Coordinates of C-alpha atoms in Angstrom, one line a residue:
M1278 CA -21.8 15.0 -6.4
H1279 CA -22.2 13.5 -3.0
T1280 CA -24.4 15.2 -0.4
P1281 CA -22.9 15.8 3.1
I1282 CA -25.3 13.3 4.6
R1283 CA -24.3 10.6 2.2
N1284 CA -20.6 11.3 2.7
H1285 CA -21.1 11.1 6.5
L1286 CA -22.9 7.8 6.3
T1287 CA -20.2 6.4 3.9
R1288 CA -17.5 7.4 6.3
R1289 CA -19.3 5.7 9.2
R1290 CA -19.8 2.5 7.3
F1291 CA -16.2 2.6 6.2
L1292 CA -14.9 3.0 9.8
A1293 CA -17.3 0.4 11.1
S1294 CA -15.9 -2.1 8.6
A1295 CA -12.4 -0.9 9.6
V1296 CA -11.2 -0.3 6.1
G1297 CA -12.6 3.2 6.4
L1298 CA -10.7 4.2 9.4
V1299 CA -11.5 7.8 8.8
P1300 CA -13.0 10.1 11.4
A1301 CA -15.3 12.9 10.3
V1302 CA -13.4 15.5 8.4
A1303 CA -13.8 19.2 9.1
Q1304 CA -14.4 21.4 6.1
A1305 CA -11.0 22.5 4.8
Q1306 CA -10.4 26.2 4.5
A1307 CA -7.8 28.0 2.4
R1308 CA -4.6 28.7 4.3
P1309 CA -1.7 31.0 3.4
K1310 CA 1.3 29.2 2.1
Q1311 CA 3.4 29.8 5.2
S1312 CA 0.8 28.0 7.4
V1313 CA 1.1 24.6 5.6
P1314 CA 2.4 22.2 8.3
D1315 CA 4.9 19.4 7.9
E1316 CA 4.8 15.9 9.2
L1317 CA 6.6 16.9 12.4
S1318 CA 4.1 19.5 13.5
I1319 CA 0.8 17.7 13.4
A1320 CA -0.6 16.6 16.7
G1321 CA -3.7 14.8 15.5
P1322 CA -5.7 14.1 12.4
M1323 CA -5.9 17.1 10.1
P1324 CA -7.3 17.7 6.6
I1325 CA -4.9 18.3 3.8
E1326 CA -5.3 19.1 0.1
V1327 CA -3.9 16.6 -2.4
N1328 CA -3.8 17.7 -6.1
A1329 CA -4.1 15.2 -8.9
R1330 CA -3.0 15.3 -12.5
P1331 CA -4.3 12.5 -14.9
I1332 CA -2.1 10.0 -16.6
P1333 CA -4.0 9.4 -19.9
S1334 CA -1.9 6.3 -21.0
F1335 CA 0.4 3.9 -19.3
D1336 CA 2.8 3.2 -22.1
T1337 CA 4.9 6.3 -22.9
R1338 CA 6.0 4.8 -26.2
D1339 CA 2.6 3.7 -27.5
R1340 CA -0.2 5.9 -26.1
R1341 CA -2.9 3.7 -27.8
R1342 CA -1.8 0.6 -26.0
S1343 CA -3.9 -0.5 -23.0
R1344 CA -3.1 -4.2 -22.4
F1345 CA -0.1 -5.1 -20.3
G1346 CA 0.3 -8.8 -19.6
A1347 CA -2.9 -9.8 -17.8
L1348 CA -3.8 -6.2 -16.9
D1349 CA -5.8 -3.6 -18.7
Y1350 CA -5.0 0.0 -17.9
R1351 CA -7.9 1.9 -16.5
S1352 CA -6.6 5.3 -15.2
G1353 CA -3.8 6.9 -13.2
L1354 CA -3.0 10.0 -11.3
I1355 CA 0.1 12.0 -10.3
L1356 CA -0.4 13.2 -6.7
T1357 CA 1.1 16.3 -5.1
S1358 CA 0.4 18.3 -2.0
R1359 CA 1.7 21.5 -0.3
F1360 CA 1.7 19.5 2.9
R1361 CA 5.4 18.6 3.2
G1362 CA 4.7 15.4 4.9
F1363 CA 2.8 14.0 1.9
G1364 CA 4.8 11.4 0.1
G1365 CA 6.8 8.2 0.8
L1366 CA 3.6 6.2 0.5
S1367 CA 4.5 2.5 1.3
G1368 CA 1.1 0.8 1.4
W1369 CA -2.4 1.3 0.3
R1370 CA -5.6 -0.4 1.4
L1371 CA -9.1 0.2 0.0
D1372 CA -12.7 -0.6 1.1
A1373 CA -14.8 -3.1 -0.8
Q1374 CA -16.0 -0.4 -3.2
G1375 CA -12.5 0.8 -4.0
E1376 CA -13.3 4.3 -2.7
R1377 CA -12.1 4.9 0.8
F1378 CA -8.5 4.3 1.5
I1379 CA -5.9 4.1 4.3
S1380 CA -2.3 4.6 3.6
M1381 CA 0.9 5.5 5.4
S1382 CA 4.2 7.1 4.6
D1383 CA 7.5 5.5 5.6
K1384 CA 7.8 8.4 8.1
A1385 CA 5.0 6.9 10.2
T1386 CA 2.2 9.2 9.0
W1387 CA -1.3 8.0 8.3
F1388 CA -3.2 9.2 5.3
T1389 CA -6.9 8.5 4.9
G1390 CA -9.5 9.7 2.4
R1391 CA -11.4 8.6 -0.7
I1392 CA -10.7 8.2 -4.4
V1393 CA -12.9 10.4 -6.6
Y1394 CA -14.1 8.8 -9.8
N1395 CA -15.8 9.9 -13.0
G1396 CA -17.3 6.7 -14.4
G1397 CA -14.6 4.1 -13.9
A1398 CA -11.7 6.6 -14.1
M1399 CA -10.0 8.1 -11.1
T1400 CA -10.0 11.9 -11.1
G1401 CA -8.6 12.9 -7.7
L1402 CA -8.6 12.3 -3.9
G1403 CA -11.1 13.9 -1.5
E1404 CA -11.5 14.3 2.3
V1405 CA -7.8 13.5 2.8
E1406 CA -6.5 13.6 6.4
A1407 CA -3.0 13.2 7.8
A1408 CA -2.2 11.9 11.3
P1409 CA 0.8 10.8 13.2
M1410 CA 1.0 7.1 14.0
L1411 CA 0.8 6.6 17.7
G1412 CA 2.4 4.0 19.9
A1413 CA 1.1 2.2 23.0
G1414 CA 1.8 5.2 25.2
G1415 CA 0.0 7.6 23.0
K1416 CA 3.0 9.4 21.6
P1417 CA 4.1 9.3 17.9
I1418 CA 6.2 6.2 17.2
T1419 CA 8.8 8.4 15.7
A1420 CA 9.6 9.6 19.2
R1421 CA 11.3 6.3 19.9
G1422 CA 13.0 6.2 16.5
W1423 CA 10.5 4.0 14.8
F1424 CA 9.6 5.4 11.4
D1425 CA 10.2 3.0 8.5
T1426 CA 6.6 1.8 8.2
E1427 CA 6.5 -0.3 5.1
A1428 CA 3.7 -2.8 5.2
I1429 CA -0.1 -2.8 6.0
A1430 CA -2.8 -5.4 6.4
L1431 CA -6.4 -5.2 7.5
D1432 CA -8.5 -7.7 9.5
G1433 CA -11.9 -6.2 10.4
T1434 CA -11.2 -3.2 12.6
L1435 CA -7.6 -4.3 13.1
V1436 CA -4.8 -2.7 11.2
Y1437 CA -1.3 -4.3 11.1
I1438 CA 1.7 -2.2 10.3
G1439 CA 5.1 -3.7 9.5
L1440 CA 8.3 -1.7 10.4
E1441 CA 11.7 -2.2 8.8
R1442 CA 14.9 -1.7 10.7
V1443 CA 13.4 -2.5 14.1
N1444 CA 11.6 -5.5 12.5
Q1445 CA 8.4 -5.1 14.4
I1446 CA 4.6 -5.5 13.6
L1447 CA 2.2 -3.1 15.3
K1448 CA -1.5 -3.8 15.7
F1449 CA -4.0 -0.9 15.8
D1450 CA -7.8 -1.3 16.6
F1451 CA -9.4 1.4 14.5
A1452 CA -12.7 0.9 16.3
K1453 CA -10.9 2.8 19.1
G1454 CA -10.5 6.1 17.4
G1455 CA -9.4 5.4 13.9
T1456 CA -6.0 7.1 13.3
R1457 CA -6.0 8.2 16.9
S1458 CA -5.8 4.5 18.0
R1459 CA -2.6 3.2 19.5
G1460 CA -0.4 0.5 18.2
D1461 CA 0.8 -2.5 20.2
A1462 CA 3.7 -4.6 19.1
I1463 CA 2.7 -8.2 18.5
A1464 CA 4.8 -11.3 19.1
V1465 CA 6.8 -12.2 16.0
P1466 CA 9.1 -15.1 15.1
P1467 CA 12.7 -14.7 16.3
A1468 CA 13.9 -15.0 12.6
L1469 CA 11.8 -12.0 11.7
R1470 CA 13.6 -9.8 14.2
K1471 CA 16.8 -10.7 12.5
L1472 CA 15.9 -9.5 9.0
P1473 CA 18.4 -7.2 7.3
N1474 CA 18.3 -3.6 8.5
N1475 CA 16.8 -2.1 5.3
K1476 CA 15.5 -5.2 3.6
G1477 CA 12.9 -6.2 6.2
L1478 CA 9.1 -6.5 6.2
E1479 CA 7.5 -5.1 3.0
A1480 CA 4.3 -7.1 2.7
L1481 CA 1.5 -8.1 5.1
V1482 CA -1.7 -10.0 4.3
V1483 CA -4.3 -11.4 6.6
V1484 CA -6.0 -14.6 5.3
P1485 CA -9.8 -14.5 5.8
K1486 CA -12.1 -17.3 6.8
G1487 CA -12.9 -19.8 4.1
L1488 CA -9.5 -19.9 2.6
P1489 CA -6.4 -22.1 3.2
L1490 CA -4.3 -20.7 6.1
A1491 CA -7.4 -18.8 7.4
G1492 CA -6.5 -16.6 10.4
A1493 CA -2.8 -16.4 9.5
L1494 CA -0.9 -13.2 9.0
I1495 CA 1.4 -13.6 6.1
A1496 CA 4.6 -11.5 6.4
I1497 CA 7.1 -11.3 3.6
S1498 CA 10.5 -9.5 3.6
E1499 CA 11.8 -7.3 0.9
R1500 CA 15.1 -9.2 0.5
G1501 CA 15.8 -11.2 3.6
L1502 CA 17.3 -14.3 2.0
D1503 CA 17.5 -17.9 3.1
A1504 CA 20.4 -20.2 2.5
D1505 CA 19.3 -20.8 -1.1
G1506 CA 19.0 -17.1 -1.9
N1507 CA 15.2 -17.0 -1.8
I1508 CA 13.1 -14.4 0.0
V1509 CA 12.0 -15.2 3.5
G1510 CA 8.4 -15.1 4.6
F1511 CA 6.5 -16.0 7.8
L1512 CA 3.2 -17.4 8.7
I1513 CA 2.2 -15.8 12.0
G1514 CA -0.7 -17.5 13.7
G1515 CA -3.2 -19.6 11.8
P1516 CA -3.2 -23.4 11.4
Q1517 CA 0.5 -23.8 10.6
P1518 CA 2.8 -21.0 11.9
G1519 CA 6.4 -21.1 10.6
D1520 CA 8.7 -19.9 7.8
F1521 CA 8.4 -20.2 4.1
A1522 CA 10.2 -18.7 1.1
V1523 CA 9.4 -17.0 -2.2
R1524 CA 11.7 -18.0 -5.0
R1525 CA 13.8 -14.9 -6.0
S1526 CA 14.5 -14.4 -9.7
D1527 CA 15.9 -11.8 -12.0
N1528 CA 17.1 -9.6 -9.1
F1529 CA 13.5 -8.6 -8.1
D1530 CA 12.7 -7.7 -4.5
I1531 CA 9.3 -7.8 -2.9
S1532 CA 7.4 -4.5 -2.2
D1533 CA 3.9 -5.6 -1.3
A1534 CA 1.2 -8.3 -1.7
V1535 CA -2.5 -8.7 -1.9
L1536 CA -4.9 -11.6 -1.7
L1537 CA -7.5 -12.0 -4.4
R1538 CA -11.0 -13.2 -3.4
G1539 CA -10.4 -16.4 -5.3
G1540 CA -7.4 -17.3 -3.1
D1541 CA -4.4 -16.4 -5.2
L1542 CA -1.7 -14.1 -3.8
L1543 CA -0.4 -11.3 -6.0
I1544 CA 3.2 -10.2 -5.2
L1545 CA 4.4 -6.8 -6.3
E1546 CA 8.1 -6.7 -7.1
R1547 CA 10.6 -4.1 -8.2
K1548 CA 14.3 -3.9 -9.1
F1549 CA 16.8 -1.2 -9.9
S1550 CA 20.2 -1.1 -11.6
W1551 CA 22.1 1.8 -13.1
L1552 CA 22.4 -0.2 -16.4
E1553 CA 18.7 -1.4 -16.7
G1554 CA 16.9 1.2 -14.7
V1555 CA 13.6 0.4 -12.8
G1556 CA 11.7 -2.8 -13.3
I1557 CA 8.2 -3.6 -11.9
R1558 CA 6.7 -7.1 -11.9
I1559 CA 3.6 -8.8 -10.4
R1560 CA 3.6 -12.6 -9.8
R1561 CA 0.6 -14.7 -9.1
I1562 CA 1.1 -17.5 -6.4
A1563 CA -1.5 -20.0 -5.4
L1564 CA -2.3 -19.6 -1.7
K1565 CA -2.6 -23.3 -1.2
S1566 CA 1.1 -23.7 -2.2
I1567 CA 2.1 -21.5 0.8
Q1568 CA 3.0 -23.9 3.7
R1569 CA 5.5 -24.1 6.5
G1570 CA 8.8 -25.0 5.0
A1571 CA 7.7 -24.5 1.3
T1572 CA 9.4 -22.5 -1.4
V1573 CA 6.7 -21.0 -3.6
D1574 CA 6.7 -19.5 -7.1
G1575 CA 4.3 -18.4 -9.7
P1576 CA 4.0 -16.8 -13.2
A1577 CA 4.6 -13.2 -13.9
I1578 CA 1.3 -11.6 -15.0
F1579 CA 2.6 -8.0 -15.4
E1580 CA 5.9 -6.3 -16.1
A1581 CA 6.8 -2.7 -16.7
D1582 CA 9.9 -0.5 -17.0
L1583 CA 10.7 3.2 -17.4
G1584 CA 9.1 3.1 -20.8
H1585 CA 5.9 3.1 -18.8
E1586 CA 4.4 5.4 -16.2
V1587 CA 6.0 3.8 -13.2
D1588 CA 8.1 4.9 -10.3
N1589 CA 9.1 3.2 -7.1
M1590 CA 5.9 1.1 -6.9
E1591 CA 5.5 0.0 -3.2
G1592 CA 1.8 -0.7 -2.6
I1593 CA -0.9 -2.9 -4.2
D1594 CA -4.5 -3.7 -3.4
A1595 CA -7.5 -5.2 -5.1
H1596 CA -11.3 -4.7 -5.1
V1597 CA -14.2 -5.7 -7.3
S1598 CA -16.0 -3.1 -9.3
P1599 CA -19.8 -2.9 -9.6
E1600 CA -19.4 -4.5 -13.0
G1601 CA -17.6 -7.5 -11.5
D1602 CA -14.1 -6.6 -12.6
T1603 CA -11.1 -7.2 -10.3
V1604 CA -9.4 -3.9 -10.1
L1605 CA -5.8 -3.6 -9.0
T1606 CA -4.6 -0.3 -7.4
M1607 CA -0.9 0.5 -7.1
I1608 CA 0.8 3.4 -5.3
S1609 CA 4.4 4.6 -5.6
D1610 CA 6.8 5.8 -2.9
D1611 CA 8.6 9.0 -4.1
N1612 CA 11.1 8.9 -1.2
F1613 CA 10.3 12.6 -0.6
S1614 CA 12.5 13.3 -3.6
M1615 CA 11.8 16.0 -6.2
L1616 CA 13.2 13.6 -8.8
Q1617 CA 10.4 11.0 -8.2
R1618 CA 6.6 11.0 -8.3
T1619 CA 3.7 9.7 -6.3
L1620 CA 1.7 7.7 -8.8
L1621 CA -1.7 6.1 -8.2
L1622 CA -2.5 3.6 -10.9
Q1623 CA -5.5 1.3 -11.6
F1624 CA -5.7 -1.8 -13.8
T1625 CA -8.3 -4.4 -14.6
L1626 CA -7.1 -8.0 -14.0
V1627 CA -8.1 -10.0 -17.0
E1628 CA -9.0 -13.5 -15.7

């Protein structure tokens, strides 16, 4: 059990490093059912309750199986909430300890909080807050019709959010109020502004110092295709700004990406067809292969289908456990549908 003092210090450290991004949380009190707000009624950060049900095994056909490609299943949760704005989670970023998180729905609502663990297994979420995403003028970005927030990247106290449909990238400085901070549109390549209406930006990654392309913001579309049918990506800033492509195969589209500390890029992909159902895949791509004008590819290290505990997996992040394991966390977007689920899954990457 964490003491209030320890929780307070943890939140401050998290905010100062800008992955925490969570202001102090008031103690949540029980509310009658009719008082639960929706995403349209919140004016600022407010605590919400999120319930979690464990997923004991990942393979629904063989409950004893734990290894899937290069990943070992650790734990998973099915998340629900009486807050009607909870869901549609399109991105997920964690602090270095894999505890405190920042996420957002595709209706431009921030969600922040912490993952609760028992040993190495996730057991729930705590200190969860919801807040509207604000534009430069201080009003929710939904007021101007911007809502399809699909990608997130962190760079110190800076948080970048990619929007589909309007094909914009907003930059927030969480040192200026956390989720109360205001987003400013950054300059983007003209080709990015021309991405397909509902197949635009899905993945954002900032390359840190010490790695190839240091300082660049990597932006990858869901299914914006070049002349060869490959998925378009962009290098914004950094040593060699320009376009590149990710080779598209087996009808997969891109839903997110994360950079490992060793310098490889993991790309989370998904596909759907009425005949084959849902497919999820992770490819591993060497960062050094990403250059202006290049078409990059890499091996699949993980694949799953509806025989596994998956849904519309849209977010991926990585952290290193106290034992030195690289832990991958994935989140699903339930599209605010009663037929889908919000799943939070964790795996160990077997190097």
